[in-house]
Short mmCIF file of N, CA, C and O in Angstrom, two decimals:
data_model
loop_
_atom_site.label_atom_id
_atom_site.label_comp_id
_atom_site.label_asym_id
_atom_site.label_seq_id
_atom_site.Cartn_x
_atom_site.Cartn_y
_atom_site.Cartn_z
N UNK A 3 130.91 91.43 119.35
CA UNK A 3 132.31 91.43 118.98
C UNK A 3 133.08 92.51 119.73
O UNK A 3 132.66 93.60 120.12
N UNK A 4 134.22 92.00 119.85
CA UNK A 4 135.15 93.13 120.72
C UNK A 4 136.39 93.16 120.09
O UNK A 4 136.80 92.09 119.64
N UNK A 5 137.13 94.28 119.96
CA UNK A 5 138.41 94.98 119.72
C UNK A 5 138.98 94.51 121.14
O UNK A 5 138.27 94.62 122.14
N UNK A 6 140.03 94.07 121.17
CA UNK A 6 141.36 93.73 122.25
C UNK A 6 142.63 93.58 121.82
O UNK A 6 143.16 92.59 121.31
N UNK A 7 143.34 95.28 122.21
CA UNK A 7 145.01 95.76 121.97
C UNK A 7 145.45 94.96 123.43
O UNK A 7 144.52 94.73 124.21
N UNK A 8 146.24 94.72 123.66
CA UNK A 8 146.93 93.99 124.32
C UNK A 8 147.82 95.00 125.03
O UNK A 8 148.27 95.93 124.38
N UNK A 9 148.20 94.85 126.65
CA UNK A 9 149.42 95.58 127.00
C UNK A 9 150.25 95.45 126.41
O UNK A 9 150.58 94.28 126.22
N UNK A 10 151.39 96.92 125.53
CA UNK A 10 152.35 96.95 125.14
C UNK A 10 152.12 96.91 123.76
O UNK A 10 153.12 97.14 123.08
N UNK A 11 150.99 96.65 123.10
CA UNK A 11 150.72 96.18 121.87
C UNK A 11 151.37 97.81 121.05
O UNK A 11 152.21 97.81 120.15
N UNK A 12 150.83 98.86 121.54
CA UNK A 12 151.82 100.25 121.15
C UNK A 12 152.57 100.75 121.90
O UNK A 12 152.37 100.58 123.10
N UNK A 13 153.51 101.39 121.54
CA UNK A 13 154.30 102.13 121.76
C UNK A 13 154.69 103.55 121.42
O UNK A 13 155.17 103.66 120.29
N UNK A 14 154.58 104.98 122.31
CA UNK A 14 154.59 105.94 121.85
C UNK A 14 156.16 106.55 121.73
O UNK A 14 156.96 106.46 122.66
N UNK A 15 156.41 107.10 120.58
CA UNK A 15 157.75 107.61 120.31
C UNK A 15 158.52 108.19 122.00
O UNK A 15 159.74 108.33 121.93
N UNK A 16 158.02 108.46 123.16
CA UNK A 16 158.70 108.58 124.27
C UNK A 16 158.91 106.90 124.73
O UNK A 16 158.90 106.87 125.96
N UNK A 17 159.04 105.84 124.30
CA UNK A 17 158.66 104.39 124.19
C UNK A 17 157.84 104.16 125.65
O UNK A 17 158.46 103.52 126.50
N UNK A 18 156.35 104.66 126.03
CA UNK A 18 155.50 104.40 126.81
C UNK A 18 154.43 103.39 126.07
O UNK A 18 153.73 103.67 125.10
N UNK A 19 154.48 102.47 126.60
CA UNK A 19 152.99 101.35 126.03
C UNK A 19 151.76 101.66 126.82
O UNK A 19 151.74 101.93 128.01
N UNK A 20 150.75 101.58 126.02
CA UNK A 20 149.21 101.69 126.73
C UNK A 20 148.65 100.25 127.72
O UNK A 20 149.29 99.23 127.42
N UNK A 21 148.08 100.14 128.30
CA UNK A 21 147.35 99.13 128.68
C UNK A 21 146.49 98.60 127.70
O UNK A 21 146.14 98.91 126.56
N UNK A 22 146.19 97.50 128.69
CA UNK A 22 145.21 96.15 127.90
C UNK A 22 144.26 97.22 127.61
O UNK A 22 144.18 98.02 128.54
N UNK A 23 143.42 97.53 126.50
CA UNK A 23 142.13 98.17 125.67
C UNK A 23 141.49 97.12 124.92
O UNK A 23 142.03 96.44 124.04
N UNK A 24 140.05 97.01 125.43
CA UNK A 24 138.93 96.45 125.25
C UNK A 24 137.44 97.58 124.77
O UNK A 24 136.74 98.21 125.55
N UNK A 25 137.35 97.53 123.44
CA UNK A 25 135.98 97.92 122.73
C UNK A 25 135.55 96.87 122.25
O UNK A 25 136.03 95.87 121.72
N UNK A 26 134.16 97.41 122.62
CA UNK A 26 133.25 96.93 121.88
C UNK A 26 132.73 97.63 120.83
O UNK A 26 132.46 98.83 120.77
N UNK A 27 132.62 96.71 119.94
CA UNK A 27 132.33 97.13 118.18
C UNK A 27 130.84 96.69 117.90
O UNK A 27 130.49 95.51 117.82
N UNK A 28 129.88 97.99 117.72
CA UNK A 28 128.91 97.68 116.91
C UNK A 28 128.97 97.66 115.51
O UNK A 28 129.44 98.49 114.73
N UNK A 29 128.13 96.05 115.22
CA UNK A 29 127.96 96.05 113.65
C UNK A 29 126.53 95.81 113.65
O UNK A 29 125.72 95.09 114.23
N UNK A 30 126.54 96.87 112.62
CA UNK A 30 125.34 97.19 112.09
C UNK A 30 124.39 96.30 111.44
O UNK A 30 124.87 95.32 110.86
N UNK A 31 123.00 96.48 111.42
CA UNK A 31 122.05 95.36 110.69
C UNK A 31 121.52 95.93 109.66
O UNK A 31 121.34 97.15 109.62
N UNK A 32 121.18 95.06 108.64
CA UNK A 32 121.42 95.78 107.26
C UNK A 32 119.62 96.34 107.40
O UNK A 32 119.11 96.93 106.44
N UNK A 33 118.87 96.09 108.58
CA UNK A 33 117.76 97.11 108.81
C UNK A 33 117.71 98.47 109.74
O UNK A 33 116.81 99.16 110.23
N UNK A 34 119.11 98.49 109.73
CA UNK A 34 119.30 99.69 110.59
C UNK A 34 119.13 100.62 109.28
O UNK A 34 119.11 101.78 109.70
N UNK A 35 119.02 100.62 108.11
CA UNK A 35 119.75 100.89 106.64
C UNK A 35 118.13 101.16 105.90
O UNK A 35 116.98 100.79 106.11
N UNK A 36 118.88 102.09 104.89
CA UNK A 36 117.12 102.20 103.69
C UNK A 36 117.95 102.11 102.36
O UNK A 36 119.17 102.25 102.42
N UNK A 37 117.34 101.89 101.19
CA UNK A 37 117.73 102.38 100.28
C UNK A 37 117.08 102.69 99.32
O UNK A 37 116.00 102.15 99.08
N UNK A 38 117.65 103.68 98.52
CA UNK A 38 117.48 104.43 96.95
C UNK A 38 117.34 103.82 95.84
O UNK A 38 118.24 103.33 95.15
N UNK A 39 115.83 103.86 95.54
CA UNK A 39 116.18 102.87 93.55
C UNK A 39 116.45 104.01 92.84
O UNK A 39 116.42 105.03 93.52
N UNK A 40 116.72 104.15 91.64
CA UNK A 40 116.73 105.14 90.61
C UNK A 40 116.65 104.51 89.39
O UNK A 40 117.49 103.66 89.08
N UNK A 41 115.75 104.81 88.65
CA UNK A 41 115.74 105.19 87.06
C UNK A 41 116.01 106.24 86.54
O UNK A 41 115.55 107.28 87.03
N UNK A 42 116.96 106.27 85.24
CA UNK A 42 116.88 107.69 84.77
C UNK A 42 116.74 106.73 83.02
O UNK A 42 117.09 105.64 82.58
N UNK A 43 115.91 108.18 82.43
CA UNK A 43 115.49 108.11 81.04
C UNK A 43 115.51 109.69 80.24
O UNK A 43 114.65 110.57 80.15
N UNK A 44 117.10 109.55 79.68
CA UNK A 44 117.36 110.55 78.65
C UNK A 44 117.98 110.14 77.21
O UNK A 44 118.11 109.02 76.72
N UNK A 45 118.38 111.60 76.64
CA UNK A 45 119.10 111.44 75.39
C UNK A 45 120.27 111.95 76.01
O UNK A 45 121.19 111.40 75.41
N UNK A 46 120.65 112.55 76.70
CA UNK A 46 122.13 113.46 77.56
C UNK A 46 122.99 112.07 77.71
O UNK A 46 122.79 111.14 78.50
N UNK A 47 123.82 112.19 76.90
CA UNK A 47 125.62 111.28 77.16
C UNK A 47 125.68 111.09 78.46
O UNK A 47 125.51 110.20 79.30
N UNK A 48 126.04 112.51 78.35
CA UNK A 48 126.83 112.38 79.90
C UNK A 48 126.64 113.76 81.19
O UNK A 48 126.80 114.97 81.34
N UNK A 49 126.25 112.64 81.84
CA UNK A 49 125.50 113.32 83.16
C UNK A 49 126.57 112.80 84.56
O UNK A 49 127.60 112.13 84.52
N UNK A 50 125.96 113.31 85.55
CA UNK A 50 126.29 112.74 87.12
C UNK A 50 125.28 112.60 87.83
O UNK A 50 124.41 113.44 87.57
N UNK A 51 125.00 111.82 88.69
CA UNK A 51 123.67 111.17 89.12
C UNK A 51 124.33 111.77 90.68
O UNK A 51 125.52 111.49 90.85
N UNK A 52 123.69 112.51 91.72
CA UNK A 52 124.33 112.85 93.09
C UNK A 52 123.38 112.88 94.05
O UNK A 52 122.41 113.63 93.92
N UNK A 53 123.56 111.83 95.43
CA UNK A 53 122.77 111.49 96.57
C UNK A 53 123.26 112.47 97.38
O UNK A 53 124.46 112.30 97.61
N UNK A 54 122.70 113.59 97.99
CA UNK A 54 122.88 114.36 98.74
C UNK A 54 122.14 114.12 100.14
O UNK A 54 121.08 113.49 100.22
N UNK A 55 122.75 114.65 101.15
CA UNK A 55 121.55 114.71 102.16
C UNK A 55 121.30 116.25 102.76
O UNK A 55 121.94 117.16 102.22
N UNK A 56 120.29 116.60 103.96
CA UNK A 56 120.00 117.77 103.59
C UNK A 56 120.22 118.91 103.36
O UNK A 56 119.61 119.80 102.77
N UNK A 57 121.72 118.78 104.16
CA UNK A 57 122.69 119.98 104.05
C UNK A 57 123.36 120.24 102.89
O UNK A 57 124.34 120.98 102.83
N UNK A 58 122.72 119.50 101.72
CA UNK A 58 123.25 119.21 100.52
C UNK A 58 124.87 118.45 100.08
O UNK A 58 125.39 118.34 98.97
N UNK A 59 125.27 118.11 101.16
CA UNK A 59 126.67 117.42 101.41
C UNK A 59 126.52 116.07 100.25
O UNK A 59 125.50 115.38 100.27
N UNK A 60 127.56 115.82 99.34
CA UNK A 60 127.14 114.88 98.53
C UNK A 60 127.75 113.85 99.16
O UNK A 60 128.92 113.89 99.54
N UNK A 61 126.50 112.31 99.36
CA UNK A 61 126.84 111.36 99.77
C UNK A 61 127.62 110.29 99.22
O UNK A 61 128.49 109.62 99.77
N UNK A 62 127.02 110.21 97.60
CA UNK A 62 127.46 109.75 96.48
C UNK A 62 127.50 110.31 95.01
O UNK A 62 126.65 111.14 94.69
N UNK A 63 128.37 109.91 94.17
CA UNK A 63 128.11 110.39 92.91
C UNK A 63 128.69 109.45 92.21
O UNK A 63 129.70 108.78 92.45
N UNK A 64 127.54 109.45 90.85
CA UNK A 64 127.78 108.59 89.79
C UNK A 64 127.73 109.17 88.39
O UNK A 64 126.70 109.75 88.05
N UNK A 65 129.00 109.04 87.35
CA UNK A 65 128.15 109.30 86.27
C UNK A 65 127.93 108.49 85.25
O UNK A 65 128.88 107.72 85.06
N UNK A 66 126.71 108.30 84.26
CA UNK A 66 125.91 108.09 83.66
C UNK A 66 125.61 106.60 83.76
O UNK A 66 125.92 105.70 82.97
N UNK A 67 124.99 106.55 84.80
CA UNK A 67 123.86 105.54 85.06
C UNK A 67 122.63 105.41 84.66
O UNK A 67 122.05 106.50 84.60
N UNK A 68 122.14 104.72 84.44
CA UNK A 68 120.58 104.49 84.22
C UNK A 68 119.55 103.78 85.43
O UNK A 68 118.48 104.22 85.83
N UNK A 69 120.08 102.87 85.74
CA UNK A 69 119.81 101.79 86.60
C UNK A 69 120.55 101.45 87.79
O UNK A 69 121.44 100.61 87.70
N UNK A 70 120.25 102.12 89.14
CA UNK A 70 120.93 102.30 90.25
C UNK A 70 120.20 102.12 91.62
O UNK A 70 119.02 102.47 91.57
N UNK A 71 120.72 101.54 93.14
CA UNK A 71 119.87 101.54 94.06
C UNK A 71 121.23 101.71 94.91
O UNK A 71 122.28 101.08 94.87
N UNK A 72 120.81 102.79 95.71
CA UNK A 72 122.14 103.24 97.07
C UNK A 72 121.57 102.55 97.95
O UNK A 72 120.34 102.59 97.87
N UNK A 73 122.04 101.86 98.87
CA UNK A 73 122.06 101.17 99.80
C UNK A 73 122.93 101.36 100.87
O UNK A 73 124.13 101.61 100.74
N UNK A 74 122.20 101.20 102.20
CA UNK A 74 122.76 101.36 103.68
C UNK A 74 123.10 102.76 103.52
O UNK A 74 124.21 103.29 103.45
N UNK A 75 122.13 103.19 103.49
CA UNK A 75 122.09 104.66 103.74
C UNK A 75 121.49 104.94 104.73
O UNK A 75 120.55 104.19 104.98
N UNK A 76 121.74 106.10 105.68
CA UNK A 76 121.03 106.07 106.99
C UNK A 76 120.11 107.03 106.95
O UNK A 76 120.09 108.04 106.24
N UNK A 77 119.34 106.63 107.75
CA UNK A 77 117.94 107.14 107.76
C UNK A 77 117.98 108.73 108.14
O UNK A 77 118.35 109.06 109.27
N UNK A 78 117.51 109.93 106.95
CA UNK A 78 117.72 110.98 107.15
C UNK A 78 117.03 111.62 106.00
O UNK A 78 116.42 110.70 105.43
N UNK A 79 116.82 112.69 105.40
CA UNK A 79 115.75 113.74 104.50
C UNK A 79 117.68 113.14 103.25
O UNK A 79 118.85 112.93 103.59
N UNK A 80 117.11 113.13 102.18
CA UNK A 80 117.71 112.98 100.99
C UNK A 80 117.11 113.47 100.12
O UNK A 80 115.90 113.40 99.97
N UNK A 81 118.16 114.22 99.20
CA UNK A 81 118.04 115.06 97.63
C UNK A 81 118.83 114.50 96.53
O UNK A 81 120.04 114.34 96.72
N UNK A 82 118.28 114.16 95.34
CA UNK A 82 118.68 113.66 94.47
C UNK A 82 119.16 114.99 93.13
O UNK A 82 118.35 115.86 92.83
N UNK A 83 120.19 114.94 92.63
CA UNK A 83 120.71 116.00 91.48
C UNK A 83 121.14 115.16 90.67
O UNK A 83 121.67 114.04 90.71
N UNK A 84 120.69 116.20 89.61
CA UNK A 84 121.80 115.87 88.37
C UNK A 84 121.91 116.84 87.18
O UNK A 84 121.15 117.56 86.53
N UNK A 85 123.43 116.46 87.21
CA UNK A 85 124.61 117.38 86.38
C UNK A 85 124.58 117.26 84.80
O UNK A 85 124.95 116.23 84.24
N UNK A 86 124.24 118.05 84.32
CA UNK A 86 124.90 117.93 82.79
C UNK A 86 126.29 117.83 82.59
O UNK A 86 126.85 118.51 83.45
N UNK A 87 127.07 117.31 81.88
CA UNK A 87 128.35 117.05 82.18
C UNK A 87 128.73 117.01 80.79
O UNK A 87 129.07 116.08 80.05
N UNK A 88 128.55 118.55 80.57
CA UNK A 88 128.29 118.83 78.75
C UNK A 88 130.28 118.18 78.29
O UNK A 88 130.42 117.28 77.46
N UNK A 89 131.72 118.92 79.09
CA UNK A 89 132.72 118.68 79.15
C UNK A 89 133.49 117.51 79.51
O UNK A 89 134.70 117.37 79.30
N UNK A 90 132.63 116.57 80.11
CA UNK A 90 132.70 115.61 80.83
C UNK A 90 134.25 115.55 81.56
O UNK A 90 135.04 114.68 81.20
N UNK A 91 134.61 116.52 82.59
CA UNK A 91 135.27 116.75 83.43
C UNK A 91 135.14 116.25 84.81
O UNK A 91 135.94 116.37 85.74
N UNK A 92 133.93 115.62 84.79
CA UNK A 92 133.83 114.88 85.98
C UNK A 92 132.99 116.01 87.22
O UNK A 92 132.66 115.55 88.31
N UNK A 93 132.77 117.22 86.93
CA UNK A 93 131.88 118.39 87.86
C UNK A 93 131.39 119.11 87.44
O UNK A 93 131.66 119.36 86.26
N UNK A 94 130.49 119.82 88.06
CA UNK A 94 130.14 120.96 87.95
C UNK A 94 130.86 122.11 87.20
O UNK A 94 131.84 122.60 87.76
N UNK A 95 130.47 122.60 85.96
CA UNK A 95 131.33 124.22 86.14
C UNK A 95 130.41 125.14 85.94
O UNK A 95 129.40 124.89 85.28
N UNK A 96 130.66 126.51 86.56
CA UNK A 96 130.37 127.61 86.95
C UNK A 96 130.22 128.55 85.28
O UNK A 96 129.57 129.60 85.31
N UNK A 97 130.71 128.20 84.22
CA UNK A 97 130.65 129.12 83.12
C UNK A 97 131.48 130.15 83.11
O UNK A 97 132.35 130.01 83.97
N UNK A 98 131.59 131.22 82.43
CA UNK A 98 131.90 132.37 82.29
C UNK A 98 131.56 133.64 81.17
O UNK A 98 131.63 133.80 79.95
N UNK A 99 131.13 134.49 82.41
CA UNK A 99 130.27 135.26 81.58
C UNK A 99 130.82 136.16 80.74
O UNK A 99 129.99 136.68 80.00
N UNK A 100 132.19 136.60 80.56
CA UNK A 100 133.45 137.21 79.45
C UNK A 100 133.25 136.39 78.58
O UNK A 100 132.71 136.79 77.55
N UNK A 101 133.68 134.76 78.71
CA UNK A 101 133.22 134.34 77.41
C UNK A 101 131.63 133.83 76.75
O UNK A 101 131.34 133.34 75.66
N UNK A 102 131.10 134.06 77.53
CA UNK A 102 130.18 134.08 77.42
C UNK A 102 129.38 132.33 77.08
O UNK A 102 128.60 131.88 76.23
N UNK A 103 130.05 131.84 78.18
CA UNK A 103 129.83 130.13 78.20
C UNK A 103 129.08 130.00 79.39
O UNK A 103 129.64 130.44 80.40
N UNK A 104 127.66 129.39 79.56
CA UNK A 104 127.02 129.21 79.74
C UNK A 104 127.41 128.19 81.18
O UNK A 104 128.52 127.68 81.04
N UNK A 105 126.62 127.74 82.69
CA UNK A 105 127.03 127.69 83.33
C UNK A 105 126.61 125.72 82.97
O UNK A 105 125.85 125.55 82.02
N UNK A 106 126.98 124.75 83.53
CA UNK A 106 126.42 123.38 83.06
C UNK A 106 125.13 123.42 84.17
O UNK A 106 125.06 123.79 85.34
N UNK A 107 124.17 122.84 83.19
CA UNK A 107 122.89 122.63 84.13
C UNK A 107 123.15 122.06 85.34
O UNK A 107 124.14 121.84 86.03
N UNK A 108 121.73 121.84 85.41
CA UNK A 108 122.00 121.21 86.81
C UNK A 108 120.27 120.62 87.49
O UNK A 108 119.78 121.39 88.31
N UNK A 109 119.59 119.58 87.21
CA UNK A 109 118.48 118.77 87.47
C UNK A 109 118.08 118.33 89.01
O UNK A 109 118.63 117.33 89.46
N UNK A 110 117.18 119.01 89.79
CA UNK A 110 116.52 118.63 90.82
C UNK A 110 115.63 117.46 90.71
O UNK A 110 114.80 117.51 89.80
N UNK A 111 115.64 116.24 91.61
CA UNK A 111 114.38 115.85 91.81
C UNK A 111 113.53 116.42 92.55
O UNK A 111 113.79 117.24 93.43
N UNK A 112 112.21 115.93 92.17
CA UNK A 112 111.37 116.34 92.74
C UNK A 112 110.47 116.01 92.79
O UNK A 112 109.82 116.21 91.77
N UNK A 113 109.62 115.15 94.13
CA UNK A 113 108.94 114.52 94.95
C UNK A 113 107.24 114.63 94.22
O UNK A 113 106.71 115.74 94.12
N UNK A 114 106.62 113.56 93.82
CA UNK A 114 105.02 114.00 93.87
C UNK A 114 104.32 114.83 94.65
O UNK A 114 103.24 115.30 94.30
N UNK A 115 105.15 115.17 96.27
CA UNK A 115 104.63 116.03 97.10
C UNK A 115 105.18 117.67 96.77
O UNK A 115 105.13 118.65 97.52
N UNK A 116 105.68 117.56 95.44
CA UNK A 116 105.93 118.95 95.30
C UNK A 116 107.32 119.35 96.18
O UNK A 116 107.55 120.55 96.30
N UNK A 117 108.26 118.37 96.80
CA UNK A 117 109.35 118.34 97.64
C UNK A 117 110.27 117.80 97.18
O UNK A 117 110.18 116.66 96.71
N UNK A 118 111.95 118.85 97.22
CA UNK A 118 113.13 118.61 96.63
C UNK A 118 113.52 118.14 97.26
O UNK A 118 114.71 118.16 96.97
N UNK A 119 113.30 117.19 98.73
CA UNK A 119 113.62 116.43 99.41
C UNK A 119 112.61 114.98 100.11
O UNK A 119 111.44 114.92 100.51
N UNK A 120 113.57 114.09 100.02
CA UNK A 120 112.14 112.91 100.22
C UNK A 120 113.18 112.51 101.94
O UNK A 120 114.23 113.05 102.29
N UNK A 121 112.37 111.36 102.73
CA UNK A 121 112.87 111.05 103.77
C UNK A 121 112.96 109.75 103.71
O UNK A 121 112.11 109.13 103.08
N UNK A 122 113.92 109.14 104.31
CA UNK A 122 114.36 107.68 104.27
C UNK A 122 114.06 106.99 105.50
O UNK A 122 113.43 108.00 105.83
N UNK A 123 113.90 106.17 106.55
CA UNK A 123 113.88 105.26 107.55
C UNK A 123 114.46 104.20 107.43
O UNK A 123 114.42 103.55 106.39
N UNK A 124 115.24 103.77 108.68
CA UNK A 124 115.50 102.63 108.83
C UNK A 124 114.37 101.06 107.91
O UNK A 124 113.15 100.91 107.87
N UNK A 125 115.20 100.42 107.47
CA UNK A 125 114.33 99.22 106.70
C UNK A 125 113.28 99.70 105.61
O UNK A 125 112.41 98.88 105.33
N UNK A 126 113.26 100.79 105.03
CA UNK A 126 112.79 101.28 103.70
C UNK A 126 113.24 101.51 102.63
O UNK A 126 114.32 102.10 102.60
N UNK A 127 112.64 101.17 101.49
CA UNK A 127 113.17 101.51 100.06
C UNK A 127 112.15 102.66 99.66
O UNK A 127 110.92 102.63 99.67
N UNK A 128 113.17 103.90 99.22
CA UNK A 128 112.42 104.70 98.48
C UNK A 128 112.40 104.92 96.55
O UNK A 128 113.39 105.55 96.18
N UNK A 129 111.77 104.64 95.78
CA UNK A 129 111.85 104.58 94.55
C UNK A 129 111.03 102.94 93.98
O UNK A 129 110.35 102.44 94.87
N UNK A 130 111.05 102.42 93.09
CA UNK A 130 112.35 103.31 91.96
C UNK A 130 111.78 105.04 91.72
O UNK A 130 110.57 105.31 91.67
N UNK A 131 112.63 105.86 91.63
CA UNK A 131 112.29 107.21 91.36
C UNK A 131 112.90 107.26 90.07
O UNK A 131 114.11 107.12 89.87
N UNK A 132 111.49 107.60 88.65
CA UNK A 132 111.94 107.65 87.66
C UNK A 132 112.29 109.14 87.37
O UNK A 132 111.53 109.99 87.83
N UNK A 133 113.32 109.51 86.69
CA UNK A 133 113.81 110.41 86.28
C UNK A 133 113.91 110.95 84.96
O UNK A 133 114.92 110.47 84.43
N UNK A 134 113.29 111.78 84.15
CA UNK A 134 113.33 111.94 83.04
C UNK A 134 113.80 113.68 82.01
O UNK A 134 112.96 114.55 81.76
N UNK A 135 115.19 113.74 81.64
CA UNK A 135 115.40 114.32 81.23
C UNK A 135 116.14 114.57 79.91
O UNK A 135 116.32 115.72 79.51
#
C-alpha cells in the first residue's frame, strides 16, 4: 500500500505547494505482535492492572479487571503492576507523612524465574499469568 499527496494537494501559509509525495506504508502482521493473558484473583475493589515495559514507561492501564489479554504488543522485556486504588482516584498516591496516611500499595509481578520482568517475541503468548492478591 502507498500514501499519494498529489501536487498542490498542500499549501503553506507563504501559499507554496509541495510536489507529488509517494510513501510507502507498512502494515503490520498480527505475527509481528505477542500477547499478554492475565488473571487476577482478589478480595481488593479496586485496583489498576499496568503493562509496563522496561524502562517502566506504562504501556497500558486498566482498572479492576479480572480477565484480560494485551495484544500487539511488540516484542520487548515487560513488567506487570498493580495499584491499590484504596481512593479510587484513578493513580497512584504518594501518602503523607504529617498526616500520617499511608502511601497506596503497589503489587509486582513476579516471574517463576524469580524475575520482575518476563520477555515477549514476535508471535508469542505469555500467560495466562495468574495473579493473586
Amino acid at each position: 500500500p502507498e500514501l499519494i499527496i498529489g501536487s498542490g494537494a498542500l499549501i503553506t501559509i507563504q501559499q507554496d505547494s509541495v510536489k507529488r509525495i509517494v510513501k510507502r506504508i507498512r502494515v503490520p502482521n498480527e505475527e509481528d505482535y505477542g500477547t499478554v493473558a492475565i488473571k487476577i484473583e482478589t478480595a481488593s475493589k479496586n485496583y489498576i492492572v499496568q503493562l509496563m515495559n522496561s524502562t517502566n514507561e506504562v504501556i497500558r492501564s486498566l482498572p479492576n479487571i479480572k480477565n484480560y489479554t494485551f495484544k500487539n504488543l511488540e516484542p520487548m522485556e515487560y513488567r506487570l503492576r498493580i495499584i491499590i486504588d484504596e481512593n479510587r482516584n484513578g493513580k497512584w498516591d504518594i501518602g503523607n507523612f504529617y498526616k500520617k496516611i499511608e502511601p497506596e500499595e503497589i503489587i509486582l509481578f513476579k516471574s517463576e524465574e524469580g524475575k520482575y520482568s518476563f520477555p515477549l517475541r514476535a508471535n508469542w503468548e505469555y500467560g495466562p499469568v495468574l495473579i493473586k492478591f
